[in-house]
Amino acid sequence: KLLWLTTAGLPTMAGFRSAGTALAALVAVRPDNGAIVHRFDLPDREPHLPGDLAIGPGGDVFVTDSRSPVVFRLPPGGQTMESIRHPLFRSLQGLAPTRDGRYLYLADYMHGLLRMDLATRAVVRVALNGGGTSLGIDGMVLIGTRLYAVQNGVAPPRVVRFDLASDGISARVQVVDRNLPLADEPTILTVLGDQLIYVANSHWEKYDDTGVRRPGTRLTGPVLLALPLQR
């Protein structure tokens, strides 16, 4: 009965102040009244931008940091977060734990789809059979042996599905949705019932790193798109 979320200060925020960069944290709130139950501030030794998070089958909370090459892990009932690093981590985005709790799939914007062994911390790249790319992935969710992902680091942006092989470290990729009129900058996705729901227009690229709107860009109201899950 907790809602886990990440927060960070960004120049694109309304009313942003430079001190807001210290907001980077993992927070648990009660969804019925919004009360903050737990807050875990990320260490301030380096800049952080926590984004995607996932909860493992044992209750571990995993968070990726797209500004510093770190995966944070909060064990059930833990009071501090563990930092996990690896040479293949550069710009981490989506993540998805396996149902048996053995592995964590990670999307690295620059290095592609990765799989980490949670016991040994060994990390390997997931090879793609039949062509395609796993670069530029943002949000990601695992359903059985299928990884659904938003791929907005390629042109045009799209939603793809990785069908994992029995070894878990190779896959075939297939485009399942591409909706440019509405989804010009898709980001994260989740599953609700028998539907895959994703944020279609995040407007992330319509601002520069200082928070200034890019010339010629057009903002639209928030849009969520839903796709039937392919079982």
mmCIF file of C-alpha atoms in Angstrom:
data_model
loop_
_atom_site.group_PDB
_atom_site.id
_atom_site.type_symbol
_atom_site.label_atom_id
_atom_site.label_comp_id
_atom_site.label_asym_id
_atom_site.label_seq_id
_atom_site.Cartn_x
_atom_site.Cartn_y
_atom_site.Cartn_z
ATOM 1 C CA LYS A 1 0.000 0.000 0.000
ATOM 2 C CA LEU A 2 2.870 2.325 -0.847
ATOM 3 C CA LEU A 3 3.496 4.313 -3.999
ATOM 4 C CA TRP A 4 7.207 4.516 -4.801
ATOM 5 C CA LEU A 5 8.496 7.423 -6.874
ATOM 6 C CA THR A 6 11.670 9.264 -7.757
ATOM 7 C CA THR A 7 12.173 13.007 -7.687
ATOM 8 C CA ALA A 8 14.862 15.360 -8.949
ATOM 9 C CA GLY A 9 15.328 19.072 -9.581
ATOM 10 C CA LEU A 10 15.553 20.061 -13.254
ATOM 11 C CA PRO A 11 15.910 23.463 -14.943
ATOM 12 C CA THR A 12 12.750 22.768 -16.971
ATOM 13 C CA MET A 13 10.639 22.787 -13.787
ATOM 14 C CA ALA A 14 8.397 25.775 -13.132
ATOM 15 C CA GLY A 15 9.983 27.897 -10.407
ATOM 16 C CA PHE A 16 13.275 25.986 -10.521
ATOM 17 C CA ARG A 17 16.076 27.220 -8.267
ATOM 18 C CA SER A 18 19.646 25.928 -8.362
ATOM 19 C CA ALA A 19 19.215 24.565 -4.844
ATOM 20 C CA GLY A 20 16.538 22.296 -6.279
ATOM 21 C CA THR A 21 19.192 20.002 -7.688
ATOM 22 C CA ALA A 22 19.525 18.593 -4.167
ATOM 23 C CA LEU A 23 16.025 17.107 -4.438
ATOM 24 C CA ALA A 24 17.216 13.806 -5.908
ATOM 25 C CA ALA A 25 15.576 11.093 -3.846
ATOM 26 C CA LEU A 26 13.559 7.890 -3.710
ATOM 27 C CA VAL A 27 10.270 8.519 -1.915
ATOM 28 C CA ALA A 28 7.435 6.293 -0.702
ATOM 29 C CA VAL A 29 4.002 7.866 -0.188
ATOM 30 C CA ARG A 30 0.575 6.662 0.818
ATOM 31 C CA PRO A 31 -1.640 6.924 -2.265
ATOM 32 C CA ASP A 32 -4.784 7.576 -0.228
ATOM 33 C CA ASN A 33 -3.580 10.823 1.344
ATOM 34 C CA GLY A 34 -0.179 11.636 -0.195
ATOM 35 C CA ALA A 35 1.672 11.391 3.114
ATOM 36 C CA ILE A 36 5.413 10.744 2.791
ATOM 37 C CA VAL A 37 6.279 7.515 4.608
ATOM 38 C CA HIS A 38 9.923 7.118 3.597
ATOM 39 C CA ARG A 39 12.464 9.336 1.871
ATOM 40 C CA PHE A 40 15.914 8.202 0.800
ATOM 41 C CA ASP A 41 18.123 11.032 -0.465
ATOM 42 C CA LEU A 42 20.716 10.086 -3.036
ATOM 43 C CA PRO A 43 24.308 10.808 -1.956
ATOM 44 C CA ASP A 44 25.442 14.315 -2.936
ATOM 45 C CA ARG A 45 29.007 13.412 -3.889
ATOM 46 C CA GLU A 46 27.999 13.519 -7.582
ATOM 47 C CA PRO A 47 25.036 14.785 -9.622
ATOM 48 C CA HIS A 48 22.008 12.502 -9.834
ATOM 49 C CA LEU A 49 18.937 12.169 -11.987
ATOM 50 C CA PRO A 50 16.933 9.205 -10.710
ATOM 51 C CA GLY A 51 14.323 8.217 -13.229
ATOM 52 C CA ASP A 52 12.982 4.724 -13.699
ATOM 53 C CA LEU A 53 12.311 2.379 -10.805
ATOM 54 C CA ALA A 54 11.095 -1.194 -10.436
ATOM 55 C CA ILE A 55 10.173 -3.429 -7.528
ATOM 56 C CA GLY A 56 11.607 -6.945 -7.495
ATOM 57 C CA PRO A 57 9.649 -10.048 -6.491
ATOM 58 C CA GLY A 58 11.267 -10.019 -3.031
ATOM 59 C CA GLY A 59 10.385 -6.381 -2.365
ATOM 60 C CA ASP A 60 13.692 -4.795 -3.398
ATOM 61 C CA VAL A 61 13.322 -1.356 -4.953
ATOM 62 C CA PHE A 62 15.706 -0.687 -7.858
ATOM 63 C CA VAL A 63 16.371 2.795 -9.227
ATOM 64 C CA THR A 64 18.463 3.824 -12.225
ATOM 65 C CA ASP A 65 20.396 7.085 -12.401
ATOM 66 C CA SER A 66 20.726 8.599 -15.871
ATOM 67 C CA ARG A 67 23.220 11.284 -14.800
ATOM 68 C CA SER A 68 25.643 9.136 -12.807
ATOM 69 C CA PRO A 69 26.299 5.498 -13.878
ATOM 70 C CA VAL A 70 24.673 3.859 -10.874
ATOM 71 C CA VAL A 71 21.887 1.425 -10.042
ATOM 72 C CA PHE A 72 20.527 1.919 -6.527
ATOM 73 C CA ARG A 73 19.001 -0.962 -4.599
ATOM 74 C CA LEU A 74 16.894 -0.610 -1.471
ATOM 75 C CA PRO A 75 16.303 -3.973 0.244
ATOM 76 C CA PRO A 76 12.970 -4.636 1.982
ATOM 77 C CA GLY A 77 12.946 -2.748 5.266
ATOM 78 C CA GLY A 78 16.334 -1.210 4.484
ATOM 79 C CA GLN A 79 17.396 2.210 5.698
ATOM 80 C CA THR A 80 20.129 2.897 3.142
ATOM 81 C CA MET A 81 20.448 2.298 -0.573
ATOM 82 C CA GLU A 82 23.188 0.174 -2.071
ATOM 83 C CA SER A 83 25.076 1.585 -5.073
ATOM 84 C CA ILE A 84 25.891 -0.800 -7.923
ATOM 85 C CA ARG A 85 28.350 0.223 -10.632
ATOM 86 C CA HIS A 86 29.755 -1.453 -13.727
ATOM 87 C CA PRO A 87 31.897 -0.374 -16.712
ATOM 88 C CA LEU A 88 28.940 -0.935 -19.058
ATOM 89 C CA PHE A 89 26.805 1.581 -17.142
ATOM 90 C CA ARG A 90 26.832 4.975 -18.799
ATOM 91 C CA SER A 91 23.310 6.404 -19.172
ATOM 92 C CA LEU A 92 20.883 4.072 -17.435
ATOM 93 C CA GLN A 93 17.147 4.307 -18.086
ATOM 94 C CA GLY A 94 14.501 1.556 -17.904
ATOM 95 C CA LEU A 95 14.868 -1.565 -15.807
ATOM 96 C CA ALA A 96 12.953 -4.788 -15.281
ATOM 97 C CA PRO A 97 13.604 -7.542 -12.702
ATOM 98 C CA THR A 98 12.855 -11.157 -13.578
ATOM 99 C CA ARG A 99 10.111 -13.003 -11.702
ATOM 100 C CA ASP A 100 12.582 -15.358 -10.025
ATOM 101 C CA GLY A 101 14.612 -12.433 -8.638
ATOM 102 C CA ARG A 102 17.859 -13.634 -10.217
ATOM 103 C CA TYR A 103 18.379 -10.988 -12.872
ATOM 104 C CA LEU A 104 17.749 -7.344 -13.619
ATOM 105 C CA TYR A 105 17.408 -6.166 -17.210
ATOM 106 C CA LEU A 106 18.681 -2.646 -17.770
ATOM 107 C CA ALA A 107 18.416 -0.210 -20.647
ATOM 108 C CA ASP A 108 21.544 1.858 -21.147
ATOM 109 C CA TYR A 109 20.970 4.646 -23.649
ATOM 110 C CA MET A 110 24.489 4.336 -25.071
ATOM 111 C CA HIS A 111 25.283 0.631 -24.585
ATOM 112 C CA GLY A 112 21.902 -0.957 -25.243
ATOM 113 C CA LEU A 113 20.084 -3.726 -23.443
ATOM 114 C CA LEU A 114 21.959 -5.306 -20.513
ATOM 115 C CA ARG A 115 21.324 -8.102 -18.032
ATOM 116 C CA MET A 116 22.766 -8.068 -14.525
ATOM 117 C CA ASP A 117 23.085 -11.103 -12.287
ATOM 118 C CA LEU A 118 21.933 -9.788 -8.904
ATOM 119 C CA ALA A 119 23.959 -12.358 -6.969
ATOM 120 C CA THR A 120 27.318 -11.874 -8.696
ATOM 121 C CA ARG A 121 26.777 -8.356 -10.154
ATOM 122 C CA ALA A 122 28.009 -9.674 -13.512
ATOM 123 C CA VAL A 123 26.634 -7.644 -16.433
ATOM 124 C CA VAL A 124 26.367 -8.790 -20.054
ATOM 125 C CA ARG A 125 24.971 -7.244 -23.205
ATOM 126 C CA VAL A 126 21.869 -8.868 -24.657
ATOM 127 C CA ALA A 127 22.651 -9.894 -28.244
ATOM 128 C CA LEU A 128 20.058 -9.264 -30.946
ATOM 129 C CA ASN A 129 19.302 -12.008 -33.432
ATOM 130 C CA GLY A 130 18.069 -10.953 -36.847
ATOM 131 C CA GLY A 131 19.212 -7.321 -36.710
ATOM 132 C CA GLY A 132 17.849 -4.221 -35.061
ATOM 133 C CA THR A 133 19.180 -2.118 -32.205
ATOM 134 C CA SER A 134 18.640 -1.814 -28.470
ATOM 135 C CA LEU A 135 20.180 1.661 -28.187
ATOM 136 C CA GLY A 136 18.116 4.640 -27.092
ATOM 137 C CA ILE A 137 15.689 2.751 -24.823
ATOM 138 C CA ASP A 138 13.876 4.686 -22.118
ATOM 139 C CA GLY A 139 11.054 2.934 -20.237
ATOM 140 C CA MET A 140 10.887 -0.855 -20.098
ATOM 141 C CA VAL A 141 8.701 -3.614 -18.630
ATOM 142 C CA LEU A 142 9.083 -7.411 -18.608
ATOM 143 C CA ILE A 143 6.087 -9.689 -19.231
ATOM 144 C CA GLY A 144 7.130 -13.335 -19.113
ATOM 145 C CA THR A 145 9.903 -13.644 -21.689
ATOM 146 C CA ARG A 146 8.952 -10.453 -23.525
ATOM 147 C CA LEU A 147 10.537 -7.099 -22.816
ATOM 148 C CA TYR A 148 8.451 -4.153 -23.979
ATOM 149 C CA ALA A 149 10.369 -0.895 -24.306
ATOM 150 C CA VAL A 150 9.981 2.697 -25.438
ATOM 151 C CA GLN A 151 12.804 3.485 -27.841
ATOM 152 C CA ASN A 152 13.039 7.259 -28.178
ATOM 153 C CA GLY A 153 16.746 7.503 -28.953
ATOM 154 C CA VAL A 154 16.158 6.454 -32.563
ATOM 155 C CA ALA A 155 14.241 8.113 -35.386
ATOM 156 C CA PRO A 156 11.349 7.728 -35.506
ATOM 157 C CA PRO A 157 10.627 6.886 -31.848
ATOM 158 C CA ARG A 158 8.613 3.730 -31.226
ATOM 159 C CA VAL A 159 7.561 0.980 -28.854
ATOM 160 C CA VAL A 160 9.397 -2.299 -29.398
ATOM 161 C CA ARG A 161 9.222 -5.837 -28.062
ATOM 162 C CA PHE A 162 12.254 -8.010 -27.321
ATOM 163 C CA ASP A 163 11.437 -11.709 -27.419
ATOM 164 C CA LEU A 164 14.036 -13.236 -25.122
ATOM 165 C CA ALA A 165 15.614 -16.574 -26.001
ATOM 166 C CA SER A 166 15.899 -19.378 -23.462
ATOM 167 C CA ASP A 167 19.406 -18.234 -22.487
ATOM 168 C CA GLY A 168 18.062 -14.834 -21.445
ATOM 169 C CA ILE A 169 20.945 -12.978 -23.089
ATOM 170 C CA SER A 170 19.802 -12.978 -26.698
ATOM 171 C CA ALA A 171 16.592 -11.743 -28.234
ATOM 172 C CA ARG A 172 14.718 -10.752 -31.353
ATOM 173 C CA VAL A 173 13.301 -7.248 -31.615
ATOM 174 C CA GLN A 174 10.043 -6.206 -33.243
ATOM 175 C CA VAL A 175 8.341 -2.808 -33.543
ATOM 176 C CA VAL A 176 4.846 -2.921 -31.990
ATOM 177 C CA ASP A 177 3.792 0.729 -32.179
ATOM 178 C CA ARG A 178 4.837 3.934 -33.889
ATOM 179 C CA ASN A 179 2.441 6.859 -33.673
ATOM 180 C CA LEU A 180 4.241 10.049 -34.672
ATOM 181 C CA PRO A 181 1.241 12.392 -34.716
ATOM 182 C CA LEU A 182 0.673 11.744 -31.011
ATOM 183 C CA ALA A 183 3.875 10.090 -29.762
ATOM 184 C CA ASP A 184 6.692 12.361 -30.886
ATOM 185 C CA GLU A 185 8.619 11.896 -27.619
ATOM 186 C CA PRO A 186 7.409 8.771 -25.771
ATOM 187 C CA THR A 187 9.081 7.877 -22.486
ATOM 188 C CA ILE A 188 7.904 5.424 -19.838
ATOM 189 C CA LEU A 189 5.384 2.595 -19.915
ATOM 190 C CA THR A 190 3.586 0.189 -17.618
ATOM 191 C CA VAL A 191 1.033 -2.613 -17.697
ATOM 192 C CA LEU A 192 -2.569 -2.279 -16.585
ATOM 193 C CA GLY A 193 -4.674 -5.405 -16.991
ATOM 194 C CA ASP A 194 -4.251 -6.607 -20.557
ATOM 195 C CA GLN A 195 -2.961 -3.277 -21.853
ATOM 196 C CA LEU A 196 0.433 -1.700 -22.271
ATOM 197 C CA ILE A 197 0.191 2.017 -21.472
ATOM 198 C CA TYR A 198 2.874 4.548 -22.294
ATOM 199 C CA VAL A 199 3.485 8.293 -22.061
ATOM 200 C CA ALA A 200 3.336 9.531 -25.646
ATOM 201 C CA ASN A 201 4.527 13.143 -25.518
ATOM 202 C CA SER A 202 6.971 13.953 -22.752
ATOM 203 C CA HIS A 203 8.337 17.140 -24.443
ATOM 204 C CA TRP A 204 11.760 16.282 -23.028
ATOM 205 C CA GLU A 205 13.625 17.311 -26.201
ATOM 206 C CA LYS A 206 11.658 20.550 -26.592
ATOM 207 C CA TYR A 207 13.884 22.210 -23.968
ATOM 208 C CA ASP A 208 17.635 22.603 -23.771
ATOM 209 C CA ASP A 209 19.736 21.662 -20.745
ATOM 210 C CA THR A 210 19.245 25.097 -19.186
ATOM 211 C CA GLY A 211 15.460 24.840 -19.314
ATOM 212 C CA VAL A 212 14.981 27.190 -22.279
ATOM 213 C CA ARG A 213 12.318 26.224 -24.807
ATOM 214 C CA ARG A 214 13.784 25.321 -28.194
ATOM 215 C CA PRO A 215 12.683 27.594 -31.072
ATOM 216 C CA GLY A 216 9.903 26.262 -33.281
ATOM 217 C CA THR A 217 8.708 23.575 -30.864
ATOM 218 C CA ARG A 218 5.034 23.021 -30.104
ATOM 219 C CA LEU A 219 3.668 21.804 -26.793
ATOM 220 C CA THR A 220 0.542 19.664 -26.544
ATOM 221 C CA GLY A 221 -1.473 18.360 -23.615
ATOM 222 C CA PRO A 222 -0.326 15.122 -21.943
ATOM 223 C CA VAL A 223 -1.281 11.972 -23.854
ATOM 224 C CA LEU A 224 -1.264 8.335 -22.744
ATOM 225 C CA LEU A 225 -1.585 5.610 -25.371
ATOM 226 C CA ALA A 226 -2.691 2.032 -24.731
ATOM 227 C CA LEU A 227 -1.843 -1.106 -26.687
ATOM 228 C CA PRO A 228 -3.321 -4.570 -26.266
ATOM 229 C CA LEU A 229 -0.755 -6.931 -24.775
ATOM 230 C CA GLN A 230 0.427 -9.660 -27.112
ATOM 231 C CA ARG A 231 0.308 -12.856 -25.119
#
